[in-house]
Amino acid sequence: MDTLDHDVIVVGAGIAGLSAALMLGRALRDTVVLDTGTPRNRYAHQMHGVLGHDGTNPYDLLSRGRAEVSAYGVPVLDTSAVSVADTGPSIAVTTGDGTTITARRLLLATGVRDALPDIPGLAEGWGRDVLHCPYCHGWEVRGRRLAVLATSPMALHQAQLIRQWSPEVTFFAAGAGPISAADEATLAARGVVVDLRPIRAVVRDATGTMTALQVDGGDQIGVDAVFTAGQLQPIDGTVADLGLDRTEQPFGAFITVDPTGRTSHPRIWAAGNVVNPMANVPISAAAGTMAGSMINADLVTEDFDRAVAEVAR
């Protein structure tokens, strides 16, 4: 074990991964971070609901985070993790350039992908006028003509939620499955319009600004922004062969972790959206901080156990 390359490998330099790396670096752990520089929120120009950083560009926060972990001797390497293997005494990670590095512990903080409905003009506005979280973006479109594009039965709740930010909300419910008369009456009670026609395209003007949604049949419904929930796909293929326990969530099966972020594998932790698709920036930061601290605590215990065993020889 003394010949391993590092104490900890962190895969992913988003908020969760950098928060963990910061704690590990301050704990004098030999840590390396692997990242390709494509965070989930790269399409957004500002973060909101992040105390002390409201309105900050996500890249600015991540850039500061990289500088902070580097100050504690933790490098962030511009490479991907292609595969992860359990060698017995270590965790081995093969990187995008074909190099294999080893460590005593691994933290997976790779996030999720947002797979949007295949509607022309929708993806172009992701993070600008095609949105997923009203707590992150609702203030910026408050009082405007808002639409909710259903992708699952959970969209019914999203339609109710978006009504808090605007009195003009249209719920395009085709992707939600059958809508009961009671549900439609509930929405109508607060002025939410239910439209069962599928959306065929997003209409934009010459500047790229959304002006309407074209529905089945050709009608155009004027809207200024769309809230929708794309299919959330955890970026966890690197550990697919390790048989980690998973928990079924509304968005799919995500890696199961305990309150410290430890997975069913004793040397692998996971934090952030890769295990909690609903986590925003503060929640992901907290999860990364907890995971980094607990990884160090676990290594401390192992160090003492090894020292005791050495003395007893």
Coordinates of C-alpha atoms in Angstrom, one line a residue:
M1 CA 0.0 0.0 0.0
D2 CA 3.0 2.3 0.5
T3 CA 3.7 2.2 -3.2
L4 CA 0.3 3.6 -4.3
D5 CA 0.3 6.8 -6.3
H6 CA -2.1 8.7 -4.0
D7 CA -4.2 8.6 -0.9
V8 CA -7.3 9.7 -2.8
I9 CA -8.4 10.2 -6.3
V10 CA -11.3 12.5 -6.9
V11 CA -13.1 12.1 -10.2
G12 CA -14.9 15.4 -11.1
A13 CA -14.0 19.0 -10.3
G14 CA -17.5 20.4 -9.8
I15 CA -18.7 21.8 -6.6
A16 CA -18.8 18.4 -4.8
G17 CA -15.4 17.2 -6.0
L18 CA -13.6 20.5 -5.3
S19 CA -15.2 20.8 -1.8
A20 CA -14.0 17.3 -1.0
A21 CA -10.5 18.0 -2.4
L22 CA -10.3 21.1 -0.3
M23 CA -10.9 19.2 2.9
L24 CA -8.5 16.4 1.9
G25 CA -5.8 18.9 0.9
R26 CA -6.1 20.7 4.2
A27 CA -5.8 17.3 5.9
L28 CA -2.4 16.8 4.2
R29 CA -3.7 13.9 2.1
D30 CA -2.0 13.2 -1.2
T31 CA -5.0 13.8 -3.5
V32 CA -5.4 14.3 -7.2
V33 CA -8.5 15.5 -9.0
L34 CA -9.4 14.3 -12.6
D35 CA -11.8 16.5 -14.6
T36 CA -12.6 17.4 -18.3
G37 CA -13.8 20.9 -17.6
T38 CA -17.5 20.4 -18.6
P39 CA -19.6 21.0 -15.5
R40 CA -23.4 20.5 -15.7
N41 CA -24.1 24.2 -15.1
R42 CA -21.8 25.5 -17.8
Y43 CA -24.8 26.7 -19.8
A44 CA -25.9 29.1 -17.1
H45 CA -24.3 32.5 -16.8
Q46 CA -25.2 33.0 -13.1
M47 CA -25.9 30.9 -10.0
H48 CA -28.7 31.8 -7.6
G49 CA -29.7 30.7 -4.2
V50 CA -26.1 30.4 -3.2
L51 CA -25.5 32.5 -0.1
G52 CA -22.6 34.9 -0.6
H53 CA -22.3 34.0 -4.3
D54 CA -25.8 34.9 -5.7
G55 CA -25.4 36.0 -9.3
T56 CA -21.8 34.6 -9.6
N57 CA -20.9 32.9 -12.9
P58 CA -20.5 29.2 -12.2
Y59 CA -17.1 29.1 -13.9
D60 CA -15.8 31.9 -11.7
L61 CA -16.7 29.9 -8.6
L62 CA -15.1 26.7 -10.0
S63 CA -12.0 28.7 -11.0
R64 CA -11.6 30.0 -7.5
G65 CA -12.2 26.5 -6.2
R66 CA -9.4 25.1 -8.4
A67 CA -7.0 27.8 -7.2
E68 CA -7.9 27.0 -3.6
V69 CA -7.3 23.3 -3.8
S70 CA -4.1 23.9 -5.7
A71 CA -2.8 26.1 -2.9
Y72 CA -3.0 23.0 -0.7
G73 CA -1.0 20.9 -3.1
V74 CA -4.0 19.2 -4.8
P75 CA -3.5 19.1 -8.6
V76 CA -6.5 19.1 -11.0
L77 CA -5.6 17.2 -14.1
D78 CA -7.3 17.8 -17.4
T79 CA -8.3 14.2 -18.1
S80 CA -11.2 11.8 -17.8
A81 CA -11.5 8.6 -15.8
V82 CA -12.3 5.9 -18.3
S83 CA -12.5 3.0 -15.9
V84 CA -12.2 2.1 -12.2
A85 CA -11.0 -1.3 -10.9
D86 CA -10.7 -2.8 -7.5
T87 CA -7.2 -4.4 -7.4
G88 CA -7.6 -5.7 -3.8
P89 CA -5.1 -3.4 -2.1
S90 CA -6.1 -0.3 -4.0
I91 CA -8.5 1.4 -6.4
A92 CA -7.0 1.8 -9.9
V93 CA -8.2 4.4 -12.3
T94 CA -7.4 4.4 -16.0
T95 CA -7.4 7.9 -17.4
G96 CA -8.3 9.2 -20.8
D97 CA -4.6 9.2 -21.9
G98 CA -4.3 5.5 -21.0
T99 CA -2.4 6.1 -17.7
T100 CA -3.4 4.0 -14.7
I101 CA -3.1 5.6 -11.3
T102 CA -3.8 4.0 -7.9
A103 CA -5.1 5.3 -4.6
R104 CA -6.3 4.1 -1.2
R105 CA -9.7 5.7 -1.7
L106 CA -11.8 7.1 -4.5
L107 CA -14.5 9.8 -4.6
L108 CA -16.9 9.9 -7.6
A109 CA -18.2 13.4 -8.1
T110 CA -19.1 13.3 -11.8
G111 CA -22.6 14.6 -11.8
V112 CA -25.4 13.9 -14.2
R113 CA -26.3 14.6 -17.9
D114 CA -29.6 16.3 -18.8
A115 CA -31.2 14.5 -21.7
L116 CA -33.8 17.0 -23.0
P117 CA -36.8 16.1 -25.1
D118 CA -35.9 16.1 -28.8
I119 CA -37.8 19.2 -29.8
P120 CA -36.2 21.6 -32.3
G121 CA -35.1 24.8 -30.7
L122 CA -35.3 23.5 -27.1
A123 CA -31.6 22.6 -26.4
E124 CA -30.4 26.0 -27.8
G125 CA -32.0 27.8 -24.8
W126 CA -30.8 25.4 -22.1
G127 CA -29.8 27.5 -19.0
R128 CA -31.2 30.7 -20.6
D129 CA -34.9 30.4 -21.4
V130 CA -35.2 26.6 -21.1
L131 CA -34.9 25.9 -17.4
H132 CA -35.3 23.2 -14.9
C133 CA -35.2 24.8 -11.4
P134 CA -37.4 27.7 -10.4
Y135 CA -35.3 28.3 -7.2
C136 CA -32.3 28.7 -9.5
H137 CA -34.0 30.7 -12.3
G138 CA -37.6 31.6 -11.3
W139 CA -36.8 35.1 -10.1
E140 CA -35.3 36.0 -13.5
V141 CA -38.5 35.1 -15.4
R142 CA -41.0 36.2 -12.7
G143 CA -44.3 37.6 -14.0
R144 CA -43.6 36.5 -17.6
R145 CA -45.4 34.0 -19.8
L146 CA -44.1 30.6 -18.6
A147 CA -44.6 27.1 -19.8
V148 CA -44.1 23.8 -18.2
L149 CA -43.2 21.0 -20.6
A150 CA -44.1 17.6 -19.0
T151 CA -41.7 14.7 -19.3
S152 CA -43.1 12.6 -16.5
P153 CA -46.0 12.5 -14.1
M154 CA -43.9 14.6 -11.7
A155 CA -44.4 17.6 -14.0
L156 CA -47.8 18.1 -12.4
H157 CA -46.1 19.2 -9.2
Q158 CA -43.7 21.4 -11.3
A159 CA -46.7 23.1 -12.9
Q160 CA -48.1 24.0 -9.5
L161 CA -44.7 25.1 -8.3
I162 CA -44.0 27.5 -11.3
R163 CA -47.3 29.2 -10.6
Q164 CA -45.6 30.8 -7.6
W165 CA -43.4 32.9 -10.0
S166 CA -46.0 34.0 -12.5
P167 CA -49.8 34.2 -13.0
E168 CA -49.4 33.2 -16.7
V169 CA -48.5 29.5 -16.7
T170 CA -49.4 26.9 -19.4
F171 CA -48.9 23.3 -18.6
F172 CA -48.1 21.2 -21.7
A173 CA -49.2 17.9 -20.2
A174 CA -48.8 15.4 -23.1
G175 CA -45.7 13.9 -21.5
A176 CA -47.2 13.5 -18.0
G177 CA -49.6 10.7 -18.9
P178 CA -53.3 10.9 -18.2
I179 CA -54.4 14.0 -16.3
S180 CA -57.4 13.5 -14.1
A181 CA -60.3 15.9 -14.0
A182 CA -59.5 16.6 -10.4
D183 CA -55.8 17.5 -11.2
E184 CA -57.0 19.8 -14.1
A185 CA -59.5 21.5 -11.8
T186 CA -56.7 22.0 -9.2
L187 CA -54.5 23.7 -11.8
A188 CA -57.3 25.8 -13.2
A189 CA -58.2 27.1 -9.7
R190 CA -55.0 29.1 -9.8
G191 CA -55.2 30.0 -13.5
V192 CA -52.8 27.4 -14.8
V193 CA -53.8 26.5 -18.4
V194 CA -53.6 22.8 -19.4
D195 CA -52.7 22.1 -23.0
L196 CA -52.7 18.4 -24.0
R197 CA -51.2 19.0 -27.5
P198 CA -47.6 17.8 -28.0
I199 CA -45.0 20.6 -28.6
R200 CA -43.4 20.3 -32.0
A201 CA -40.9 23.2 -31.9
V202 CA -39.7 26.2 -30.0
V203 CA -40.2 29.4 -32.0
R204 CA -37.4 32.0 -31.8
D205 CA -36.9 35.4 -33.3
A206 CA -33.9 36.7 -35.2
T207 CA -32.0 37.3 -32.0
G208 CA -32.6 33.8 -30.8
T209 CA -35.1 34.9 -28.2
M210 CA -38.0 32.5 -27.5
T211 CA -41.4 33.9 -28.6
A212 CA -43.7 30.9 -28.7
L213 CA -44.1 27.1 -28.7
Q214 CA -45.5 25.5 -31.8
V215 CA -47.9 22.7 -30.9
D216 CA -49.3 19.8 -32.8
G217 CA -51.5 21.2 -35.5
G218 CA -49.4 24.3 -36.1
D219 CA -50.8 26.7 -33.5
Q220 CA -48.2 28.9 -31.7
I221 CA -48.6 29.6 -28.0
G222 CA -46.8 32.7 -26.9
V223 CA -44.3 32.0 -24.1
D224 CA -41.1 33.6 -22.8
A225 CA -39.5 30.7 -21.0
V226 CA -40.0 26.9 -20.5
F227 CA -39.4 24.8 -17.4
T228 CA -38.9 21.2 -18.0
A229 CA -37.1 18.2 -16.5
G230 CA -34.9 16.4 -18.8
Q231 CA -34.0 12.8 -18.2
L232 CA -31.2 12.8 -15.6
Q233 CA -28.5 10.3 -16.3
P234 CA -25.8 9.8 -13.7
I235 CA -22.3 9.9 -15.1
D236 CA -21.2 6.7 -13.3
G237 CA -20.1 4.4 -16.1
T238 CA -16.6 4.3 -14.8
V239 CA -17.8 2.2 -11.8
A240 CA -20.4 0.2 -13.6
D241 CA -18.4 -3.1 -13.2
L242 CA -18.0 -2.8 -9.5
G243 CA -21.6 -3.8 -8.6
L244 CA -22.3 -0.9 -6.3
D245 CA -25.7 -0.8 -4.6
R246 CA -28.2 1.5 -6.2
T247 CA -31.4 3.1 -5.1
E248 CA -34.4 3.7 -7.4
Q249 CA -35.3 7.4 -7.5
P250 CA -37.9 9.2 -9.6
F251 CA -35.2 9.9 -12.2
G252 CA -33.8 6.3 -12.3
A253 CA -31.3 4.2 -10.3
F254 CA -28.6 6.1 -8.6
I255 CA -25.6 4.9 -6.5
T256 CA -26.6 4.4 -2.9
V257 CA -24.5 6.2 -0.3
D258 CA -24.6 6.4 3.5
P259 CA -24.8 9.8 5.3
T260 CA -21.0 10.3 4.9
G261 CA -21.1 9.5 1.1
R262 CA -19.7 6.1 1.3
T263 CA -21.0 3.6 -1.2
S264 CA -21.4 -0.1 -0.7
H265 CA -17.7 -0.5 -1.6
P266 CA -15.6 0.3 1.5
R267 CA -13.1 2.4 -0.3
I268 CA -15.4 4.3 -2.7
W269 CA -17.4 7.4 -1.9
A270 CA -19.7 9.4 -4.1
A271 CA -21.1 12.9 -3.7
G272 CA -23.1 15.6 -5.6
N273 CA -25.6 15.0 -8.4
V274 CA -24.1 11.6 -9.3
V275 CA -26.0 10.3 -6.2
N276 CA -28.5 13.1 -5.6
P277 CA -30.0 14.5 -8.8
M278 CA -31.9 17.2 -6.9
A279 CA -28.8 18.7 -5.2
N280 CA -28.1 22.3 -6.0
V281 CA -24.7 24.0 -5.4
P282 CA -24.9 24.4 -1.6
I283 CA -26.1 20.8 -1.1
S284 CA -23.4 19.5 -3.4
A285 CA -20.8 21.5 -1.6
A286 CA -22.0 20.2 1.8
A287 CA -21.9 16.6 0.5
G288 CA -18.4 17.0 -0.9
T289 CA -17.2 18.5 2.3
M290 CA -18.7 15.7 4.3
A291 CA -17.2 13.0 2.0
G292 CA -13.8 14.6 2.0
S293 CA -13.7 14.8 5.8
M294 CA -15.0 11.2 6.2
I295 CA -12.5 9.8 3.7
N296 CA -9.7 11.4 5.7
A297 CA -11.2 10.0 9.0
D298 CA -11.4 6.5 7.4
L299 CA -7.8 6.8 6.4
V300 CA -6.7 8.0 9.8
T301 CA -8.3 4.8 11.3
E302 CA -6.6 2.7 8.8
D303 CA -3.2 4.4 9.5
F304 CA -3.5 3.7 13.2
D305 CA -4.6 0.1 12.6
R306 CA -1.6 -0.5 10.4
A307 CA 0.7 1.1 12.9
V308 CA -0.6 -1.1 15.7
A309 CA -0.2 -4.2 13.6
E310 CA 3.3 -3.2 12.7
V311 CA 4.2 -2.7 16.4
A312 CA 2.8 -6.0 17.3
R313 CA 5.0 -7.9 14.9

